[in-house]
Coordinates of C-alpha atoms in Angstrom, one line a residue:
X1 CA -38.1 26.1 -16.5
X2 CA -38.2 25.9 -20.4
X3 CA -41.6 27.7 -20.3
X4 CA -40.2 30.5 -18.1
X5 CA -37.2 30.9 -20.5
X6 CA -39.6 31.0 -23.5
X7 CA -41.6 33.8 -21.8
X8 CA -38.5 35.8 -20.9
X9 CA -37.2 35.5 -24.5
X10 CA -40.5 36.2 -26.2
X11 CA -41.8 39.4 -24.5
X12 CA -40.8 42.0 -22.0
X13 CA -44.4 42.7 -21.1
X14 CA -45.1 39.0 -20.4
X15 CA -41.9 38.8 -18.4
X16 CA -43.1 41.8 -16.3
X17 CA -46.4 40.0 -15.6
X18 CA -44.5 36.8 -14.7
X19 CA -42.1 38.7 -12.4
X20 CA -44.9 40.6 -10.6
X21 CA -47.0 37.5 -10.2
X22 CA -44.0 35.5 -8.8
X23 CA -43.1 38.3 -6.4
X24 CA -46.8 38.6 -5.3
X25 CA -46.9 34.8 -4.7
X26 CA -44.0 35.1 -2.3
X27 CA -45.3 38.2 -0.6
X28 CA -49.1 37.5 -0.4
X29 CA -51.6 34.8 -0.2
X30 CA -52.0 32.7 -3.3
X31 CA -55.5 34.2 -4.1
X32 CA -54.2 37.7 -3.9
X33 CA -51.1 36.8 -6.0
X34 CA -53.3 35.3 -8.7
X35 CA -55.6 38.4 -8.7
X36 CA -52.5 40.7 -8.9
X37 CA -51.2 38.7 -11.9
X38 CA -54.5 38.9 -13.6
X39 CA -54.8 42.6 -13.0
X40 CA -51.2 43.3 -14.3
X41 CA -51.9 41.1 -17.3
X42 CA -55.1 43.1 -18.0
X43 CA -53.2 46.4 -17.8
X44 CA -50.6 45.1 -20.2
X45 CA -53.3 43.9 -22.6
X46 CA -55.1 47.3 -22.5
X47 CA -51.9 49.1 -23.0
X48 CA -51.1 47.0 -26.1
X49 CA -54.6 47.2 -27.6
X50 CA -55.0 50.9 -27.0
X51 CA -52.6 51.8 -29.8
X52 CA -53.9 50.1 -33.0
X53 CA -51.4 50.0 -35.9
X54 CA -52.2 52.7 -38.5
X55 CA -50.4 53.3 -41.7
X56 CA -50.8 55.0 -45.0
X57 CA -51.3 52.7 -48.0
X58 CA -51.4 53.3 -51.7
X59 CA -52.3 51.2 -54.8
X60 CA -49.1 49.5 -56.0
X61 CA -48.7 50.1 -59.7
X62 CA -46.1 47.3 -59.9
X63 CA -48.8 44.7 -59.0
X64 CA -51.1 43.7 -61.8
X65 CA -54.2 44.0 -59.5
X66 CA -52.8 47.2 -57.9
X67 CA -53.0 45.8 -54.4
X68 CA -52.7 48.2 -51.5
X69 CA -49.2 48.4 -50.1
X70 CA -47.6 50.5 -47.4
X71 CA -46.3 53.9 -48.5
X72 CA -42.7 53.5 -49.5
X73 CA -40.1 55.2 -51.6
X74 CA -41.2 55.5 -55.2
X75 CA -44.9 55.2 -54.5
X76 CA -47.0 58.4 -54.6
X77 CA -50.1 59.2 -52.6
X78 CA -53.2 60.8 -54.2
X79 CA -53.0 64.6 -53.5
X80 CA -56.6 64.7 -52.3
X81 CA -57.2 61.2 -50.8
X82 CA -55.5 59.7 -47.7
X83 CA -55.9 55.9 -47.5
X84 CA -55.3 54.5 -44.0
X85 CA -55.2 50.9 -42.9
X86 CA -56.1 50.4 -39.2
X87 CA -55.2 47.1 -37.6
X88 CA -56.5 46.4 -34.1
X89 CA -59.5 47.4 -32.0
X90 CA -61.4 50.7 -32.2
X91 CA -62.7 51.0 -28.7
X92 CA -62.8 53.6 -25.9
X93 CA -59.1 52.9 -24.9
X94 CA -57.9 53.4 -28.5
X95 CA -60.0 56.4 -29.4
X96 CA -57.5 59.0 -28.2
X97 CA -54.6 57.4 -30.1
X98 CA -56.6 57.1 -33.4
X99 CA -58.0 60.6 -33.1
X100 CA -54.6 62.2 -32.5
X101 CA -53.2 60.2 -35.5
X102 CA -56.0 61.7 -37.7
X103 CA -55.3 65.2 -36.3
X104 CA -51.6 64.8 -37.1
X105 CA -52.4 63.7 -40.7
X106 CA -54.8 66.7 -41.1
X107 CA -52.1 69.1 -40.0
X108 CA -49.3 67.5 -42.1
X109 CA -51.3 67.0 -45.3
X110 CA -54.0 69.7 -45.4
X111 CA -54.5 69.2 -49.1
X112 CA -55.8 65.7 -48.6
X113 CA -59.3 66.5 -47.6
X114 CA -60.8 62.9 -48.1
X115 CA -60.1 59.9 -46.0
X116 CA -60.6 56.2 -46.9
X117 CA -60.2 53.8 -43.9
X118 CA -59.5 50.2 -44.8
X119 CA -61.3 48.7 -41.9
X120 CA -61.1 45.0 -42.7
X121 CA -58.5 44.5 -40.0
X122 CA -60.4 46.4 -37.2
X123 CA -61.1 43.5 -34.9
X124 CA -63.6 45.2 -32.5
X125 CA -65.6 48.4 -32.5
X126 CA -67.5 49.7 -29.4
X127 CA -69.7 52.9 -29.3
X128 CA -66.7 55.2 -28.7
X129 CA -64.9 53.6 -31.6
X130 CA -68.0 53.9 -33.8
X131 CA -68.3 57.6 -32.9
X132 CA -64.6 58.1 -33.7
X133 CA -65.1 56.4 -37.1
X134 CA -68.2 58.6 -37.7
X135 CA -66.1 61.6 -36.9
X136 CA -63.6 60.5 -39.5
X137 CA -66.3 61.5 -42.0
X138 CA -65.4 65.1 -41.4
X139 CA -61.7 64.4 -42.2
X140 CA -60.4 67.6 -43.9
X141 CA -63.5 69.5 -42.8
X142 CA -63.2 70.3 -39.1
X143 CA -65.3 73.4 -39.5
X144 CA -68.5 71.4 -40.1
X145 CA -71.1 71.3 -37.4
X146 CA -71.5 68.0 -35.6
X147 CA -75.1 67.7 -36.8
X148 CA -74.0 67.8 -40.4
X149 CA -71.5 65.1 -39.8
X150 CA -74.1 63.0 -37.9
X151 CA -76.6 63.4 -40.8
X152 CA -74.0 62.4 -43.3
X153 CA -73.1 59.4 -41.2
X154 CA -76.7 58.3 -41.1
X155 CA -77.1 58.5 -44.9
X156 CA -73.7 56.8 -45.6
X157 CA -73.7 54.1 -42.9
X158 CA -77.4 53.5 -42.4
X159 CA -77.5 54.9 -38.8
X160 CA -75.6 56.9 -36.3
X161 CA -73.6 53.9 -34.9
X162 CA -74.3 51.0 -37.2
X163 CA -71.3 51.4 -39.6
X164 CA -73.3 49.8 -42.4
X165 CA -74.6 46.8 -40.4
X166 CA -78.2 45.8 -40.9
X167 CA -78.8 47.5 -44.2

């Protein structure tokens, strides 16, 4: 019982998984209930990871090393450069969220025609995520042909989908 209370207090999504698994255990065979719980848990996990955290950061002039910090009152962004920190996975499930975030940034700050992605906190990248990050090379230049973007990606990253690996 203390474990159940801890789950209920800790997370709504985990409580949902627990509740559905418990109801399935009562209504179905044990194997089917376990499979149901695993599938619901997978859906919750994919839902959570499909929206990586993204925020604008700026060099903090108050810090002696000018460490990057979240954009807050009193800190000013560069008028031509958008610096974004992405935390989480960049995979097929997250591509739509990240792409729509980039499109919103382009529309709201058209004067910022360069993008710097702080990718240290990107935990996983698949082919769709790599293509999305390659497409970020055309940030501020949506009129460029895909072949030009692909060529720039090859020169900058060492290959169309390597993101600098293996150089």
